[in-house]
Short mmCIF file of C-alpha atoms and ligand atoms in Angstrom, two decimals:
data_model
loop_
_atom_site.label_atom_id
_atom_site.label_comp_id
_atom_site.label_asym_id
_atom_site.label_seq_id
_atom_site.Cartn_x
_atom_site.Cartn_y
_atom_site.Cartn_z
CA MET C 188 -16.78 22.77 -5.76
CA PRO C 189 -16.51 18.98 -5.84
CA THR C 190 -19.50 16.69 -5.33
CA PRO C 191 -19.66 15.79 -1.62
CA LEU C 192 -18.82 12.24 -0.68
CA ILE C 193 -20.10 10.04 2.12
CA ALA C 194 -18.13 6.84 2.67
CA GLY C 195 -19.23 4.08 5.03
CA ASN C 196 -16.38 2.22 6.72
CA TRP C 197 -17.92 -1.04 7.93
CA LYS C 198 -14.62 -2.09 9.56
CA MET C 199 -14.55 -5.75 10.70
CA ASN C 200 -18.33 -6.10 10.80
CA THR C 201 -20.92 -8.03 8.78
CA THR C 202 -20.85 -11.57 7.42
CA ILE C 203 -20.99 -11.89 3.64
CA GLN C 204 -24.74 -12.37 3.85
CA GLU C 205 -25.26 -9.40 6.16
CA ALA C 206 -23.08 -7.23 3.94
CA ALA C 207 -25.09 -8.09 0.83
CA GLN C 208 -28.32 -7.40 2.71
CA LEU C 209 -27.13 -4.03 3.98
CA ALA C 210 -25.91 -3.03 0.52
CA GLY C 211 -29.22 -4.10 -1.03
CA HIS C 212 -31.14 -2.14 1.57
CA LEU C 213 -29.07 1.00 0.98
CA ARG C 214 -29.44 0.65 -2.75
CA GLY C 215 -33.19 0.91 -2.24
CA SER C 216 -33.20 3.69 0.34
CA LEU C 217 -30.64 5.85 -1.49
CA GLY C 218 -32.06 5.34 -4.95
CA GLY C 219 -33.60 8.78 -5.29
CA VAL C 220 -30.79 10.79 -3.71
CA SER C 221 -28.61 12.88 -6.00
CA GLY C 222 -25.78 15.34 -5.47
CA VAL C 223 -23.77 13.09 -3.14
CA GLU C 224 -21.34 10.35 -4.06
CA VAL C 225 -21.76 7.31 -1.81
CA VAL C 226 -19.09 4.67 -1.19
CA LEU C 227 -19.56 1.51 0.86
CA CYS C 228 -16.41 -0.10 2.28
CA PRO C 229 -17.20 -3.63 3.47
CA PRO C 230 -14.61 -6.21 4.57
CA TYR C 231 -12.56 -7.73 1.73
CA VAL C 232 -14.48 -11.01 1.71
CA SER C 233 -17.73 -9.20 0.99
CA LEU C 234 -16.48 -6.86 -1.74
CA SER C 235 -17.67 -9.11 -4.51
CA GLU C 236 -21.18 -9.67 -3.07
CA VAL C 237 -21.59 -5.99 -2.25
CA ALA C 238 -20.43 -4.96 -5.73
CA MET C 239 -22.98 -7.38 -7.17
CA ALA C 240 -25.77 -6.06 -4.95
CA LEU C 241 -24.96 -2.51 -6.14
CA GLN C 242 -24.47 -3.26 -9.81
CA GLY C 243 -26.26 -0.72 -11.98
CA SER C 244 -26.69 1.76 -9.10
CA ALA C 245 -24.66 4.93 -8.53
CA ILE C 246 -23.27 3.66 -5.22
CA LYS C 247 -19.56 2.86 -5.33
CA VAL C 248 -17.53 0.29 -3.44
CA GLY C 249 -14.27 0.70 -1.51
CA ALA C 250 -11.81 -1.55 0.31
CA GLN C 251 -10.55 -0.73 3.80
CA ASN C 252 -6.87 -1.31 3.06
CA MET C 253 -4.48 -2.82 0.52
CA HIS C 254 -0.82 -3.79 0.11
CA TYR C 255 1.51 -1.69 -2.01
CA GLU C 256 2.84 -4.60 -4.06
CA ASP C 257 0.94 -6.25 -6.89
CA LYS C 258 1.71 -9.81 -5.79
CA GLY C 259 4.19 -11.94 -3.92
CA ALA C 260 5.02 -13.54 -0.59
CA PHE C 261 2.86 -11.34 1.64
CA THR C 262 0.68 -13.84 3.50
CA GLY C 263 -2.77 -12.53 4.30
CA GLU C 264 -2.45 -9.38 2.22
CA VAL C 265 -4.56 -8.12 -0.69
CA SER C 266 -3.06 -6.27 -3.65
CA PRO C 267 -4.36 -3.40 -5.78
CA GLN C 268 -4.53 -5.74 -8.75
CA MET C 269 -6.94 -7.95 -6.81
CA LEU C 270 -9.15 -4.99 -5.96
CA LEU C 271 -9.42 -3.62 -9.47
CA GLY C 272 -12.76 -4.57 -10.90
CA LEU C 273 -14.21 -5.13 -7.43
CA CYS C 274 -14.07 -1.59 -6.11
CA GLN C 275 -13.15 1.97 -7.06
CA TYR C 276 -11.98 3.36 -3.71
CA VAL C 277 -9.61 2.23 -0.97
CA ILE C 278 -9.26 3.63 2.55
CA LEU C 279 -5.57 4.05 3.39
CA GLY C 280 -3.83 4.93 6.65
CA HIS C 281 -6.88 4.58 8.89
CA SER C 282 -5.84 5.24 12.49
CA GLU C 283 -6.81 1.69 13.49
CA ARG C 284 -4.28 0.38 10.97
CA ARG C 285 -1.67 2.85 12.14
CA ARG C 286 -2.28 1.88 15.79
CA ASP C 287 -2.85 -1.89 15.54
CA PHE C 288 -0.78 -2.82 12.49
CA ALA C 289 2.09 -0.36 12.86
CA GLU C 290 1.40 1.45 9.60
CA THR C 291 3.70 4.44 9.34
CA ASP C 292 3.37 7.47 7.08
CA ALA C 293 6.09 5.93 4.90
CA ILE C 294 4.04 2.76 4.39
CA VAL C 295 0.88 4.76 3.82
CA ASN C 296 2.76 6.86 1.25
CA ARG C 297 3.72 3.74 -0.71
CA LYS C 298 0.10 2.62 -0.64
CA VAL C 299 -1.23 6.00 -1.78
CA ARG C 300 1.20 6.15 -4.70
CA LYS C 301 0.39 2.58 -5.67
CA ALA C 302 -3.37 3.13 -5.46
CA LEU C 303 -3.16 6.20 -7.69
CA ALA C 304 -0.92 4.40 -10.18
CA SER C 305 -3.34 1.45 -10.23
CA GLY C 306 -6.41 3.57 -10.88
CA LEU C 307 -7.94 3.22 -7.40
CA HIS C 308 -9.12 6.33 -5.55
CA PRO C 309 -7.40 6.51 -2.16
CA ILE C 310 -9.24 7.85 0.87
CA LEU C 311 -6.21 8.90 2.88
CA CYS C 312 -6.85 9.25 6.62
CA VAL C 313 -4.90 11.62 8.85
CA GLY C 314 -5.62 12.81 12.38
CA GLU C 315 -4.08 13.62 15.72
CA LEU C 316 -4.18 11.73 19.02
CA LEU C 317 -5.91 13.23 22.05
CA ALA C 318 -2.51 13.95 23.64
CA ASP C 319 -1.50 15.91 20.54
CA ARG C 320 -4.59 18.07 20.74
CA GLN C 321 -4.24 18.60 24.47
CA ALA C 322 -0.70 19.79 23.84
CA GLY C 323 -1.84 22.09 21.01
CA ARG C 324 0.12 20.06 18.48
CA GLU C 325 -2.77 19.00 16.22
CA GLU C 326 -1.83 21.23 13.28
CA ALA C 327 1.84 20.23 13.36
CA VAL C 328 1.04 16.51 13.65
CA VAL C 329 -1.54 16.47 10.86
CA SER C 330 0.62 18.62 8.58
CA ALA C 331 3.63 16.32 9.02
CA SER C 332 1.52 13.20 8.50
CA LEU C 333 -0.17 14.58 5.38
CA ARG C 334 3.11 15.76 3.85
CA ALA C 335 4.80 12.41 4.50
CA SER C 336 1.82 10.42 3.23
CA LEU C 337 1.76 12.46 0.01
CA GLU C 338 5.51 12.57 -0.63
CA ASP C 339 6.29 12.22 -4.34
CA VAL C 340 2.63 12.23 -5.27
CA ALA C 341 2.60 14.37 -8.39
CA VAL C 342 -1.04 14.70 -9.33
CA PRO C 343 -3.64 14.10 -6.66
CA ARG C 344 -6.24 13.17 -9.27
CA SER C 345 -8.92 11.08 -7.55
CA LEU C 346 -7.39 11.52 -4.09
CA VAL C 347 -9.71 12.00 -1.12
CA VAL C 348 -8.37 13.07 2.28
CA ALA C 349 -10.25 12.31 5.50
CA TYR C 350 -9.46 14.29 8.62
CA GLU C 351 -10.17 11.88 11.46
CA PRO C 352 -9.11 12.98 14.92
CA VAL C 353 -8.28 9.72 16.67
CA TRP C 354 -10.03 10.81 19.86
CA ALA C 355 -13.31 11.20 17.97
CA ILE C 356 -13.33 7.77 16.31
CA GLY C 357 -15.87 5.39 17.81
CA THR C 358 -16.08 7.46 20.98
CA GLY C 359 -19.32 9.32 20.41
CA LEU C 360 -17.29 12.47 21.01
CA ALA C 361 -17.20 14.16 17.61
CA ALA C 362 -15.04 17.19 16.95
CA THR C 363 -16.91 20.48 16.90
CA SER C 364 -17.66 21.76 13.41
CA ALA C 365 -15.25 24.65 14.08
CA GLN C 366 -12.43 22.25 15.00
CA ALA C 367 -13.14 20.08 11.95
CA GLN C 368 -13.42 23.07 9.61
CA ALA C 369 -10.11 24.52 10.86
CA MET C 370 -8.28 21.23 10.28
CA CYS C 371 -9.88 20.58 6.88
CA ALA C 372 -8.95 24.13 5.82
CA LEU C 373 -5.38 23.43 6.92
CA ILE C 374 -5.38 20.23 4.85
CA ARG C 375 -6.64 22.16 1.84
CA ARG C 376 -3.93 24.79 2.26
CA LEU C 377 -1.29 22.04 2.34
CA LEU C 378 -2.82 20.44 -0.76
CA ALA C 379 -2.69 23.83 -2.48
CA GLN C 380 0.99 24.23 -1.58
CA GLN C 381 1.82 20.86 -3.10
CA PHE C 382 -0.56 20.66 -6.06
CA GLY C 383 -1.81 24.18 -6.71
CA ALA C 384 -5.01 25.97 -5.75
CA GLU C 385 -7.17 24.46 -8.46
CA GLU C 386 -6.33 20.84 -7.60
CA ALA C 387 -6.78 21.61 -3.92
CA ARG C 388 -10.24 23.04 -4.53
CA ALA C 389 -11.23 19.96 -6.54
CA THR C 390 -9.96 17.47 -3.94
CA ARG C 391 -12.53 16.18 -1.47
CA VAL C 392 -11.62 16.68 2.19
CA LEU C 393 -13.87 14.72 4.54
CA TYR C 394 -14.45 14.76 8.27
CA GLY C 395 -14.63 11.46 10.16
CA GLY C 396 -15.15 10.62 13.83
CA SER C 397 -18.53 9.87 15.44
CA VAL C 398 -20.52 11.28 12.52
CA THR C 399 -24.27 10.80 13.09
CA PRO C 400 -27.51 11.93 11.45
CA ALA C 401 -27.67 14.61 14.15
CA ASN C 402 -24.29 16.23 13.50
CA ILE C 403 -23.64 15.70 9.77
CA LYS C 404 -25.45 18.89 8.72
CA GLU C 405 -23.11 20.97 10.86
CA PHE C 406 -20.06 19.32 9.26
CA ALA C 407 -21.32 19.21 5.68
CA SER C 408 -22.19 22.89 5.67
CA GLN C 409 -18.62 23.98 6.49
CA PRO C 410 -16.76 25.55 3.56
CA ASP C 411 -13.85 23.09 3.62
CA ILE C 412 -15.67 19.86 4.50
CA ASP C 413 -16.81 17.88 1.47
CA GLY C 414 -18.60 15.06 3.28
CA GLY C 415 -17.80 12.38 5.81
CA LEU C 416 -16.15 9.06 6.53
CA VAL C 417 -18.67 7.25 8.68
CA GLY C 418 -17.93 4.22 10.87
CA GLY C 419 -20.51 3.05 13.41
CA ALA C 420 -23.49 4.83 11.85
CA SER C 421 -22.75 3.30 8.44
CA LEU C 422 -23.81 -0.13 9.74
CA ASN C 423 -27.32 1.16 10.38
CA ALA C 424 -29.16 1.55 7.07
CA GLN C 425 -31.57 4.13 8.40
CA GLN C 426 -28.88 6.29 9.99
CA PHE C 427 -26.57 6.07 7.00
CA THR C 428 -29.41 6.98 4.63
CA GLU C 429 -30.23 10.00 6.76
CA ILE C 430 -26.58 11.06 6.76
CA VAL C 431 -26.46 10.91 2.96
CA ARG C 432 -29.78 12.72 2.55
CA THR C 433 -28.79 15.47 4.95
CA THR C 434 -25.49 15.94 3.13
CA ALA C 435 -27.35 16.27 -0.16
CA SER C 436 -29.36 19.17 1.22
CA ALA C 437 -26.56 20.88 3.19
CA ARG C 438 -25.10 23.89 1.43
CA PRO C 439 -21.53 24.80 2.34
CA GLN C 440 -21.27 28.40 3.49
CA GLY C 441 -18.75 30.73 1.98
CA ARG C 442 -17.10 28.41 -0.52
CA PRO C 443 -17.06 29.46 -4.15
CA ALA C 444 -18.89 27.07 -6.49
P1 PGA X 1727 -16.91 6.28 13.74
O1 PGA X 1727 -15.66 5.79 12.85
O2 PGA X 1727 -17.85 6.98 12.80
O3 PGA X 1727 -17.48 5.01 14.32
O4 PGA X 1727 -16.37 7.19 14.77
C1 PGA X 1727 -15.13 6.59 11.84
C2 PGA X 1727 -13.97 5.90 11.19
O5 PGA X 1727 -13.26 5.14 11.87
O6 PGA X 1727 -13.73 6.07 9.99
#
C-alpha cells in the first residue's frame, strides 16, 4: 500500500509573505508527523519562498498548473523546466482550470505526459459535474476523462490521481465516503487495466472536495482512498495540520498492505 498523501491546493490565495509564513508554520506543526506525505501547492510566485521555508523538512512543494512546452511564445505561462528545482509535484487538470481556462482532456494529457517526462509528479484531477451525477453518468464521465488524460502514458510512475467531484469543490458539500470510495475504486480499476494491477495498487488515488478535519478520517480509512487534495482547509494551518495528523492515524479497511 502506498504512503498516503495530503496535498494543499492554496489556489489564488496568499501573498508571497503570507505563503512563506504559512509554510513556516506548517513546517513547525507537522514536524513530528510521520507516515503521510505532505505537499503544499502555493501560487507560482511563492514557490521559491515556500521551498526555502521548507528546506530540510519532509514537506514537498507543488505547482498548481504548468504548460506542456519547455519554452516559447506562450505569454503568461510557466514551463516544466522552470518548475524543476522549485517543486516536485504539479496539479494538472483541476476543474477550475477546465472550467475557467478551457482545459480539455487532450490538453491535460499533453501536460501529464510532459510532467512525467520532465521528472515532475502530476496530481491529475478528474471529476463529474453535478448534472452528470444527477443523470447517473458519473462513472462514464470520469472513466472517459481519465482514459483521455492518460492516453499514451506508458508507465504511471509518480502519478497521483485525485477524484474531485466538481459539485463538492468549495461548496462545503463533500461526497459521502461511500461515493468517494466507489469512484476511487473505479479509478484504480481503470489504472489496473492500463498499467497492470501492481502499478495500480502503488498509485495514489486521492479524494478532493470540501475535505475538513471532521470528514478526513472517513475518507482516509476507505480501502481505495490514499489521502486528499485539500483546498479551503489547507489555508488554515490548524485545520490542515489536523487533516494530516488524522490521515496518519487512519487505517484503511480491507486493503492489502
Ligand atoms: P476545497 O477544494 O477543499 O476547497 O473543496 C478542493 C480543490 O479544489 O482541490
